[in-house]
JSON list of C-alpha atoms in Angstrom, two decimals:
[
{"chain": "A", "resi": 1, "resn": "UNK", "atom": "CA", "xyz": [20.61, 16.49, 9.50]},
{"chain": "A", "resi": 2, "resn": "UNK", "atom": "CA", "xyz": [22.85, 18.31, 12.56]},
{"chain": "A", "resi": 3, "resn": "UNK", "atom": "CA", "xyz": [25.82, 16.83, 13.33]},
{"chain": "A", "resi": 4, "resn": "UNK", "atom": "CA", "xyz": [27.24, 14.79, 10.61]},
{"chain": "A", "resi": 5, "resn": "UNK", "atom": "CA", "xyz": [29.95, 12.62, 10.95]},
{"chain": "A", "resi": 6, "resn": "UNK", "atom": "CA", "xyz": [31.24, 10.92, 7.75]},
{"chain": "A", "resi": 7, "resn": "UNK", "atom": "CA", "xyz": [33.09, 7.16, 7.87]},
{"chain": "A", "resi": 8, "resn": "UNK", "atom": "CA", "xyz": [35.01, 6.32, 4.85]},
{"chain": "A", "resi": 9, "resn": "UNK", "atom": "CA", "xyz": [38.04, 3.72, 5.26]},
{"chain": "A", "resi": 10, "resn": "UNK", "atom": "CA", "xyz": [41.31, 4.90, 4.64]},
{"chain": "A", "resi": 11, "resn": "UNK", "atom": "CA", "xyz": [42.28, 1.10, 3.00]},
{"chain": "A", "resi": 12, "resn": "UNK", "atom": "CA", "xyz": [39.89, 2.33, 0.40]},
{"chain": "A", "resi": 13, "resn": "UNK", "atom": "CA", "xyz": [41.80, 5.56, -0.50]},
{"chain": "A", "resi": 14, "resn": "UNK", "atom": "CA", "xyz": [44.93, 3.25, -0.44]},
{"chain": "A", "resi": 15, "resn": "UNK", "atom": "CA", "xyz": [43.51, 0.54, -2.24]},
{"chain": "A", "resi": 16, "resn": "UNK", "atom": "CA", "xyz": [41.45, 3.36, -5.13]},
{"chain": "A", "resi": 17, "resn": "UNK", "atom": "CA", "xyz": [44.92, 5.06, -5.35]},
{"chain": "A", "resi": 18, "resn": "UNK", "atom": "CA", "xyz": [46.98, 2.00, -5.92]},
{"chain": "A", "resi": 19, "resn": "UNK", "atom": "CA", "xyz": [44.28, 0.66, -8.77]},
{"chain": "A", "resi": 20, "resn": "UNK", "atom": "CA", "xyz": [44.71, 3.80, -10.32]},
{"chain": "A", "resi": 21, "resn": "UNK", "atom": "CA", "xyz": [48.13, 4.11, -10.43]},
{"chain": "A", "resi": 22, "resn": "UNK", "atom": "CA", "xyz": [48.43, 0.38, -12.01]},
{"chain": "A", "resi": 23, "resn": "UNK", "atom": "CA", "xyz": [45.86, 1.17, -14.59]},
{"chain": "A", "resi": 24, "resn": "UNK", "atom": "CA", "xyz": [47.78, 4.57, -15.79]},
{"chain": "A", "resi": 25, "resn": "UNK", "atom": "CA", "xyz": [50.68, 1.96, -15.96]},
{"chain": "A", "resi": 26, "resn": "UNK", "atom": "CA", "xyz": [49.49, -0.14, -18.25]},
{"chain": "A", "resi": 27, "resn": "UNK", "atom": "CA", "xyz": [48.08, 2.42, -19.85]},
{"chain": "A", "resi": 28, "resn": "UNK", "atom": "CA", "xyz": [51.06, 3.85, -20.77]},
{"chain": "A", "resi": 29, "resn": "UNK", "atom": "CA", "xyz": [52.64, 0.54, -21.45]},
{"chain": "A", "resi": 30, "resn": "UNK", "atom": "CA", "xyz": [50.24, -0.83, -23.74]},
{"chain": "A", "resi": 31, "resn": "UNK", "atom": "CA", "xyz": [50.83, 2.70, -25.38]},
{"chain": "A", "resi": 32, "resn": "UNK", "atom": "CA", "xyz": [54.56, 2.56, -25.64]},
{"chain": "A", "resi": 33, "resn": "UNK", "atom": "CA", "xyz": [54.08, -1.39, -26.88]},
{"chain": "A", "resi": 34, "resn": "UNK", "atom": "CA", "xyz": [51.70, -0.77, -29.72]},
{"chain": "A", "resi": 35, "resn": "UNK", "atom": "CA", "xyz": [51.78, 2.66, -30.79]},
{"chain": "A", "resi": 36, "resn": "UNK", "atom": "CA", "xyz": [49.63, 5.73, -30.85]},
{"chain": "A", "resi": 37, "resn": "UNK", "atom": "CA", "xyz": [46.96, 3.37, -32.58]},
{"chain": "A", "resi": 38, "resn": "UNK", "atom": "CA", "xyz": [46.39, 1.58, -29.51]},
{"chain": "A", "resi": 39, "resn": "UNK", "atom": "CA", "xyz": [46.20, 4.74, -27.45]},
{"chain": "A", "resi": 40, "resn": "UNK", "atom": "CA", "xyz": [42.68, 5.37, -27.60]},
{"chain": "A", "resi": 41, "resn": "UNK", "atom": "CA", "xyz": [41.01, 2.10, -27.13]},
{"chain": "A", "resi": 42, "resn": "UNK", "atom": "CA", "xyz": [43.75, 2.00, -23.68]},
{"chain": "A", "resi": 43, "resn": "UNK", "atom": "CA", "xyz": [42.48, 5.11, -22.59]},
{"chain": "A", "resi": 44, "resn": "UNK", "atom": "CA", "xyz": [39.04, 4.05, -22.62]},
{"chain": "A", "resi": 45, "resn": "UNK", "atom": "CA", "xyz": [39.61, 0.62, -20.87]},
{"chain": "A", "resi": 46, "resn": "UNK", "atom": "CA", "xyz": [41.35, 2.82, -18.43]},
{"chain": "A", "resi": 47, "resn": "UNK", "atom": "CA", "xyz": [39.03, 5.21, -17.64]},
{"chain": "A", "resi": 48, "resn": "UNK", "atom": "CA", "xyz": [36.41, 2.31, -17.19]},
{"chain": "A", "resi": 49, "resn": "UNK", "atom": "CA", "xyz": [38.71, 0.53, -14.48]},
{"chain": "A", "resi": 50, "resn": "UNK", "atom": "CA", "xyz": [39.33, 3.71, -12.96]},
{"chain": "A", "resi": 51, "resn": "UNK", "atom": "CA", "xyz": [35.36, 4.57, -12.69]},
{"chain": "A", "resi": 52, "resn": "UNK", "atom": "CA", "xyz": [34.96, 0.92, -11.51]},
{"chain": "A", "resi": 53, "resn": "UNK", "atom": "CA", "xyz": [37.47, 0.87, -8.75]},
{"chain": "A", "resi": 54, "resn": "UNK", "atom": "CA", "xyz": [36.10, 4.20, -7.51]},
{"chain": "A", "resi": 55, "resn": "UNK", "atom": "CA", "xyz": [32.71, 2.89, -7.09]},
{"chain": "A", "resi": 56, "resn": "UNK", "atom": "CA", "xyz": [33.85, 0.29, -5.21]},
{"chain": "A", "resi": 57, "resn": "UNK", "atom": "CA", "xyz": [36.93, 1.66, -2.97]},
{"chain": "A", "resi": 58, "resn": "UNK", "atom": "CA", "xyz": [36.27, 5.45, -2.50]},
{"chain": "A", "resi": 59, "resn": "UNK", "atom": "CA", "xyz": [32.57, 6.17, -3.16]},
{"chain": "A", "resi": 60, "resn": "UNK", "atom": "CA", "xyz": [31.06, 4.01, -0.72]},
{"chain": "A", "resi": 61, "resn": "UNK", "atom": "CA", "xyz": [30.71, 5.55, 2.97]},
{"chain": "A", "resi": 62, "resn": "UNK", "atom": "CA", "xyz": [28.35, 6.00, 6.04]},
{"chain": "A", "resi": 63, "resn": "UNK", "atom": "CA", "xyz": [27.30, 9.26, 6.93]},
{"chain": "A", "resi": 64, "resn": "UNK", "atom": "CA", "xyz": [26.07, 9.44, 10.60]},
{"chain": "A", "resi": 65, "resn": "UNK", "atom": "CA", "xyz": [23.55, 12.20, 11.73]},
{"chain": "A", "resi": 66, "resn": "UNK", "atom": "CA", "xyz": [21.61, 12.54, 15.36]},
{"chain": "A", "resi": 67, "resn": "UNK", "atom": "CA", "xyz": [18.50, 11.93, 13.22]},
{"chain": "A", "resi": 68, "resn": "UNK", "atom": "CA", "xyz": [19.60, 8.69, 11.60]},
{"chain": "A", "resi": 69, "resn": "UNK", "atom": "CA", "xyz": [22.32, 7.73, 9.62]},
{"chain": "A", "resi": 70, "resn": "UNK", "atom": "CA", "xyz": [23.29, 7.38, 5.61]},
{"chain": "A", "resi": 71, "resn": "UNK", "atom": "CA", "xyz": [24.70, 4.48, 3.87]},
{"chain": "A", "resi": 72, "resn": "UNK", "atom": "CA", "xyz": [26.41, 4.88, 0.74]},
{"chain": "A", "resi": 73, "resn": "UNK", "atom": "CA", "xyz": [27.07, 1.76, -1.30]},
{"chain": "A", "resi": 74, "resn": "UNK", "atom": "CA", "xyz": [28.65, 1.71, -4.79]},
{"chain": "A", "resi": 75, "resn": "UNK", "atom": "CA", "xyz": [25.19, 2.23, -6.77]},
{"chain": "A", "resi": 76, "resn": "UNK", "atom": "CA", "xyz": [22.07, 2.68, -3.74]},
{"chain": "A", "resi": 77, "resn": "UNK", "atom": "CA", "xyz": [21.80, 5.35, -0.77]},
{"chain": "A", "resi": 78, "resn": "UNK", "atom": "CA", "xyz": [19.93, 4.22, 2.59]},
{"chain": "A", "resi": 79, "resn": "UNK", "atom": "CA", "xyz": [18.85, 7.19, 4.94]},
{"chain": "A", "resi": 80, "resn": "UNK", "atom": "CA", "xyz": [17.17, 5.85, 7.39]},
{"chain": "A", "resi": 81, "resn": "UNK", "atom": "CA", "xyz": [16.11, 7.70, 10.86]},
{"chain": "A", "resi": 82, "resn": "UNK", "atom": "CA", "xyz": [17.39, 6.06, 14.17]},
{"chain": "A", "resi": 83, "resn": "UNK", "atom": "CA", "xyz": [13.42, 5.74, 15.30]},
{"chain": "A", "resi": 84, "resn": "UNK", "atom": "CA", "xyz": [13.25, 3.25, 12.41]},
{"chain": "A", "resi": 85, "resn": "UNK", "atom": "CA", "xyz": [16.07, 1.20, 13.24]},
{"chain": "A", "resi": 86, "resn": "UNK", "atom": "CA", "xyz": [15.57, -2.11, 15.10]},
{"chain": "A", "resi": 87, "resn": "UNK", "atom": "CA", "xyz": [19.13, -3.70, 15.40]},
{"chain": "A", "resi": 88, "resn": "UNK", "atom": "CA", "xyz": [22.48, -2.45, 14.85]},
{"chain": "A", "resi": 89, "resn": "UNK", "atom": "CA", "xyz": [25.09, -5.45, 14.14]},
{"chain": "A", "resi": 90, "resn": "UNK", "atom": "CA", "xyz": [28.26, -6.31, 12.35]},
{"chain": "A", "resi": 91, "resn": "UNK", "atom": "CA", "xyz": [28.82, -9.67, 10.28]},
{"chain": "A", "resi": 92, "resn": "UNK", "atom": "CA", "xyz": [30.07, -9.63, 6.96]},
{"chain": "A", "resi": 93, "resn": "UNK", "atom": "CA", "xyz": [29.60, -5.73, 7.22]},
{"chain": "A", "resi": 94, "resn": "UNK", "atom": "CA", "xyz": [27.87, -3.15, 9.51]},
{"chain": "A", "resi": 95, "resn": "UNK", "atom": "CA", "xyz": [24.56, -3.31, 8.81]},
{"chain": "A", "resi": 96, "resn": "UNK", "atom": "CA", "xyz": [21.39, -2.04, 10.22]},
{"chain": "A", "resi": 97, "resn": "UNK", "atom": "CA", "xyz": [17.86, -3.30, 10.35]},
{"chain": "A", "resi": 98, "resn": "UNK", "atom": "CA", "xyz": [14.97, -1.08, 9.16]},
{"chain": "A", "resi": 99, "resn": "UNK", "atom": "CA", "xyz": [12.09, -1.97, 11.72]},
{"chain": "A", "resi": 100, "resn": "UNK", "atom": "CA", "xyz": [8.69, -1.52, 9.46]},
{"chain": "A", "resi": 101, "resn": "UNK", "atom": "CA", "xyz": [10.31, -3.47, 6.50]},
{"chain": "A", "resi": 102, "resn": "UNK", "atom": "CA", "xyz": [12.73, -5.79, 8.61]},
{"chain": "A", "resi": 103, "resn": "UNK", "atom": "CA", "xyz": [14.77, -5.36, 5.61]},
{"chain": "A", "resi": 104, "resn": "UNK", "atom": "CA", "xyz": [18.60, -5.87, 6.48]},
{"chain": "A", "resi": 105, "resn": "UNK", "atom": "CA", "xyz": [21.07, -2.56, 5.21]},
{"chain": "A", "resi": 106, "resn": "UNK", "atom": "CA", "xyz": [24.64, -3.42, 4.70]},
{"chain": "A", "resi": 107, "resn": "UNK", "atom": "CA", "xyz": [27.09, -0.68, 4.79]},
{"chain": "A", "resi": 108, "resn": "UNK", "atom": "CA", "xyz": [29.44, -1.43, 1.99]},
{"chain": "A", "resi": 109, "resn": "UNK", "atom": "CA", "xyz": [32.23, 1.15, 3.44]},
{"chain": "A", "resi": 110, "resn": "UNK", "atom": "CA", "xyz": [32.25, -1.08, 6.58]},
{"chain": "A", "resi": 111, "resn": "UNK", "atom": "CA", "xyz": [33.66, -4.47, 6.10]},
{"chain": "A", "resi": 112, "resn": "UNK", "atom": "CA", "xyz": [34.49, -6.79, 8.54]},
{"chain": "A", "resi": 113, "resn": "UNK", "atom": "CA", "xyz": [37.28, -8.54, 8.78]},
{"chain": "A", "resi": 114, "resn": "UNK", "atom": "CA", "xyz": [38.21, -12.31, 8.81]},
{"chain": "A", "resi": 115, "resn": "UNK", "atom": "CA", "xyz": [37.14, -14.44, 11.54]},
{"chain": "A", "resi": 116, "resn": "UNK", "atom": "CA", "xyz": [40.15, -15.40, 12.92]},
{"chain": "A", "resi": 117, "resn": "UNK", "atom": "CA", "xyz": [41.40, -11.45, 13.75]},
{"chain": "A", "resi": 118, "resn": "UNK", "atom": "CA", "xyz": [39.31, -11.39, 17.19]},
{"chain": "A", "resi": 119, "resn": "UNK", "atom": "CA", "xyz": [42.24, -13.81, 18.22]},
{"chain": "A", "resi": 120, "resn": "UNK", "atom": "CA", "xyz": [44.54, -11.02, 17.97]},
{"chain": "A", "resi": 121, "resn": "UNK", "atom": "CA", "xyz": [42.29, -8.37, 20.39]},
{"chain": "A", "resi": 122, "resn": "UNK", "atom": "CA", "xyz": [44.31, -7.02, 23.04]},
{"chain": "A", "resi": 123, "resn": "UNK", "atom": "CA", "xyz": [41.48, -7.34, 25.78]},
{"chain": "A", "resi": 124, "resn": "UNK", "atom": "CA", "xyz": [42.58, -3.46, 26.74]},
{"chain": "A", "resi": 125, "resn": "UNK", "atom": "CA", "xyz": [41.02, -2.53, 23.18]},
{"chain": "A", "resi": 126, "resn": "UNK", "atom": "CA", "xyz": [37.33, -3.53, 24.05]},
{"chain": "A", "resi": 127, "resn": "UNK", "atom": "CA", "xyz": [37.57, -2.00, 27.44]},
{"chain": "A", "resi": 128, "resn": "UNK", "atom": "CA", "xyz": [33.91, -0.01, 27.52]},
{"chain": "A", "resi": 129, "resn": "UNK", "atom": "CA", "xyz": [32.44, -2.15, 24.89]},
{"chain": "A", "resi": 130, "resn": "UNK", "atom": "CA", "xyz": [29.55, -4.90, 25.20]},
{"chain": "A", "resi": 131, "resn": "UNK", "atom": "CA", "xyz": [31.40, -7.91, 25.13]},
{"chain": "A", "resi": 132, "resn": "UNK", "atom": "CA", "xyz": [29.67, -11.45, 25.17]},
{"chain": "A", "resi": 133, "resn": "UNK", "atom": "CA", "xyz": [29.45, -13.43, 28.10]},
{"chain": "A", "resi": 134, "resn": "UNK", "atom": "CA", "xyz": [32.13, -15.82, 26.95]},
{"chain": "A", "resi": 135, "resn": "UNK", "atom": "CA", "xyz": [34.67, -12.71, 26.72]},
{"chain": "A", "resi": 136, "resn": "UNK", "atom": "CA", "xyz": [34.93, -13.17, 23.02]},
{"chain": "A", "resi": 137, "resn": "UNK", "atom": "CA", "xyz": [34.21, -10.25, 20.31]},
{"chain": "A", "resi": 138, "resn": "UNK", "atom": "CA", "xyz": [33.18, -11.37, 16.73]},
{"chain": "A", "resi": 139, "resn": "UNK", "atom": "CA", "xyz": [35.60, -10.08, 14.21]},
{"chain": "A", "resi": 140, "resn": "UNK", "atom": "CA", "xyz": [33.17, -7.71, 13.25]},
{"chain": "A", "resi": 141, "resn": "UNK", "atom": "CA", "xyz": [33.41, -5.97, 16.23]},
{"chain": "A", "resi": 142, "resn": "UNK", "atom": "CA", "xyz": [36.73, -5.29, 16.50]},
{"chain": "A", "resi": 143, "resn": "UNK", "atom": "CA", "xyz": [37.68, -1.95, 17.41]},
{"chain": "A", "resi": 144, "resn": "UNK", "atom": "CA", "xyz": [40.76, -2.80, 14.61]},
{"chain": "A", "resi": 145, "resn": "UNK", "atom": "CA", "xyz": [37.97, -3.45, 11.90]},
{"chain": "A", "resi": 146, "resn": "UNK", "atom": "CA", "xyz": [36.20, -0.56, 9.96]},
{"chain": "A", "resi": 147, "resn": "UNK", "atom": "CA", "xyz": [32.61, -2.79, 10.90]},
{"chain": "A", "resi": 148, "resn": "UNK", "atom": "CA", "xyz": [33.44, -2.59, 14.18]},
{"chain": "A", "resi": 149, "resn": "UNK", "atom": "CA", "xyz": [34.73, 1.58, 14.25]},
{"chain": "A", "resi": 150, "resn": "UNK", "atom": "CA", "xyz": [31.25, 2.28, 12.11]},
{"chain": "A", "resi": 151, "resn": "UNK", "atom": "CA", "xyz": [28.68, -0.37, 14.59]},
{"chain": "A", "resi": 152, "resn": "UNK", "atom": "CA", "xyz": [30.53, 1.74, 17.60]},
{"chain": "A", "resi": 153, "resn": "UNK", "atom": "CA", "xyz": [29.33, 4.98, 16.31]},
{"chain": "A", "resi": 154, "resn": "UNK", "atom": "CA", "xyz": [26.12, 3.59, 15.02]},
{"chain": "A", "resi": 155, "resn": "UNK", "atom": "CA", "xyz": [25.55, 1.97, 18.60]},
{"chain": "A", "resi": 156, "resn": "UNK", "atom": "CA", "xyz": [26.92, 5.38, 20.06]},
{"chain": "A", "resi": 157, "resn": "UNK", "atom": "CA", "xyz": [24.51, 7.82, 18.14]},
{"chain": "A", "resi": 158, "resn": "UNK", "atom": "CA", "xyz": [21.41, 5.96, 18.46]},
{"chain": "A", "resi": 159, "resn": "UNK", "atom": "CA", "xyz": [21.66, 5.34, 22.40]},
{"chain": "A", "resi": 160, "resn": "UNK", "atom": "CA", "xyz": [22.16, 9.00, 22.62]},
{"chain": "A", "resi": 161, "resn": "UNK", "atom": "CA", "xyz": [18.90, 9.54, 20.46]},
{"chain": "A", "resi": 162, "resn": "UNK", "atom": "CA", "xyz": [16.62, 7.07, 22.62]},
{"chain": "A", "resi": 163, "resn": "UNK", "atom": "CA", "xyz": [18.35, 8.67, 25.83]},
{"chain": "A", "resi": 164, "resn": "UNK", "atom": "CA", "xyz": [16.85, 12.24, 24.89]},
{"chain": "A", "resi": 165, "resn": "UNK", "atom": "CA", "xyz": [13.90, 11.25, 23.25]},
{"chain": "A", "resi": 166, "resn": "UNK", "atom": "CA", "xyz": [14.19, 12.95, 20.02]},
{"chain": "A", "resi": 167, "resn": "UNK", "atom": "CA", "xyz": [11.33, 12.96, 17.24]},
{"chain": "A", "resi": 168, "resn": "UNK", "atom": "CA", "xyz": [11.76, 10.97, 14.23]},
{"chain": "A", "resi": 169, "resn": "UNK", "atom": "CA", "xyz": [12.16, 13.91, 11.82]},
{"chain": "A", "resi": 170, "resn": "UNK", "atom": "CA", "xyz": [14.05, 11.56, 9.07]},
{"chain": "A", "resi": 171, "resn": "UNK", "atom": "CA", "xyz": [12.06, 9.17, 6.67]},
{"chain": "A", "resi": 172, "resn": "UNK", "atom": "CA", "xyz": [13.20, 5.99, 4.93]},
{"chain": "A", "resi": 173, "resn": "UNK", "atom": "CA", "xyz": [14.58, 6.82, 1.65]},
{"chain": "A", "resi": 174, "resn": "UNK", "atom": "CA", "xyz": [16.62, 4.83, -0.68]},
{"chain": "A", "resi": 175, "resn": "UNK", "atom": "CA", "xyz": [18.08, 6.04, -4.20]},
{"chain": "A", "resi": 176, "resn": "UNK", "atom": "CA", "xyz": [19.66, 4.24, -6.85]},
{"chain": "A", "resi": 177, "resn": "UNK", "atom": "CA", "xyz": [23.03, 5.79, -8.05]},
{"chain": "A", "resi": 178, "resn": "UNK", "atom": "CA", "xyz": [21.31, 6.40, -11.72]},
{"chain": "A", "resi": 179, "resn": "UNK", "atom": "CA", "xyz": [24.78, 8.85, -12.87]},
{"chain": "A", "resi": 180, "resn": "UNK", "atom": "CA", "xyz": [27.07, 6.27, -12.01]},
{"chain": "A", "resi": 181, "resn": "UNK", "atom": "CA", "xyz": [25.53, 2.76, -13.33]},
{"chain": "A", "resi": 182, "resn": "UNK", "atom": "CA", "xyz": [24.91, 5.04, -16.89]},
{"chain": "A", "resi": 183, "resn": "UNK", "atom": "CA", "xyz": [28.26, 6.40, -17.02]},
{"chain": "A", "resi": 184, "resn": "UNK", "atom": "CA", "xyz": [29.92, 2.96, -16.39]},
{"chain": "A", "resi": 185, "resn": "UNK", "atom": "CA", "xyz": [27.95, 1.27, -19.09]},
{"chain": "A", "resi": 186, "resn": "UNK", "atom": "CA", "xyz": [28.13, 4.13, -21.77]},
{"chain": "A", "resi": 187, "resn": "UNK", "atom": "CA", "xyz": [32.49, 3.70, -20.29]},
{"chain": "A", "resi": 188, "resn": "UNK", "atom": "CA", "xyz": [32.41, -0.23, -20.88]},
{"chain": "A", "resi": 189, "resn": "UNK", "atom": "CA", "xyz": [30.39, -0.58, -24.17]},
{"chain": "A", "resi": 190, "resn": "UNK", "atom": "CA", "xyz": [32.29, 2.38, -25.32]},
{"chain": "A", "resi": 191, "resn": "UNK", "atom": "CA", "xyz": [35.70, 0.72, -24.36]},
{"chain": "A", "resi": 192, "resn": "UNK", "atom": "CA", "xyz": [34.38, -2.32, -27.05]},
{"chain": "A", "resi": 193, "resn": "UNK", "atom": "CA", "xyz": [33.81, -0.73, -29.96]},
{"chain": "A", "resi": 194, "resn": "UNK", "atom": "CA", "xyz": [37.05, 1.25, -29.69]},
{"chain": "A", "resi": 195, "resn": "UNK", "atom": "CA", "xyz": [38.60, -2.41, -28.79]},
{"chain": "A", "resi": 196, "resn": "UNK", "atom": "CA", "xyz": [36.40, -3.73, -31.90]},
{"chain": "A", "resi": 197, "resn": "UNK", "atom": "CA", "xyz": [37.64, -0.82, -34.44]},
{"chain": "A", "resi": 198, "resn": "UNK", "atom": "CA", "xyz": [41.16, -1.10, -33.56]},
{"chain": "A", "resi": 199, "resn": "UNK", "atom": "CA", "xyz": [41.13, -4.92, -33.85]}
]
């Protein structure tokens, strides 16, 4: 993989952060409400939400390569290599289409917006882009919409790799997140017994 260029939201730093910062709150006020006996059981619960929320707001991403690109979801890795990819679009995410499966790869890091934001496009902002004959850009376009910033670079990186003809040197391969779906579950039936014992 040469060139790597990594898209993760910021909104899911912000959003991670701020879920973290309300669970050590109530953490510590669940603490300071019902004693050191409760402190335990809290801290579990707490460490599960945390784990949770950084599945879903910081872990995900999309790693783009000249050979292909990777998708990182919450618990399953795509890489796929750009001679295997038949479509690039964005609807509900950025997603990709793997061309010997036809099997449709959503990019969890790359959400789209809600239908109603291409209103607010400045037509300046899609200058260089492919635009529909009607002059209207789905939402999931949007250069304002972290679909439309990942299907740009998607749509960016694989022209370049049909322009120069490279060989397909990257194979289809797709991993389940094993660590993480263990590690919740051992944090969430853990979090019940201490829940159950303190009861």
């Amino acid at each position: 993989m040469s060139n790597l260029e990594t898209f993760r939201p910021r909104s899911g730093y912000v959003m991670g952060f701020s879920a973290f910062f309300a669970i050590s709150a109530l953490v510590y006020i669940n603490i300071i409400d019902y004693g050191l006996s409760a402190a335990l059981s809290s801290l579990i619960w707490g460490v599960f939400a945390s784990a949770l929320f950084y599945l879903i707001f910081i872990h995900p991403k999309v790693v783009f390569f000249d050979e292909g690109v990777l998708i990182v979801n919450p618990l399953q890795s795509f890489k796929i290599g750009w001679h295997e990819v038949s479509e690039i679009d964005a609807r509900y995410t950025m997603y990709v289409i793997h061309s010997t499966s036809g099997r449709k790869i959503h990019a969890f890091a790359a959400q789209a917006p809600g239908r109603y934001h291409s209103r607010t496009v400045h037509p300046n902002e899609v200058k260089g882009m492919r635009v529909s004959e009607s002059g209207m850009i789905r939402a999931g376009e949007s250069p304002r919409s972290n679909s439309g910033v990942a299907t740009a670079i998607a749509r960016s990186k694989f022209e370049q790799f049909k322009r120069f003809n490279q060989a397909g040197v990257v194979e289809f391969e797709t991993n389940f997140n094993n660590r993480a779906a263990l590690i919740v579950a051992a944090l969430f039936f853990t979090a019940i017994v201490a829940q159950i014992i303190h009861s």
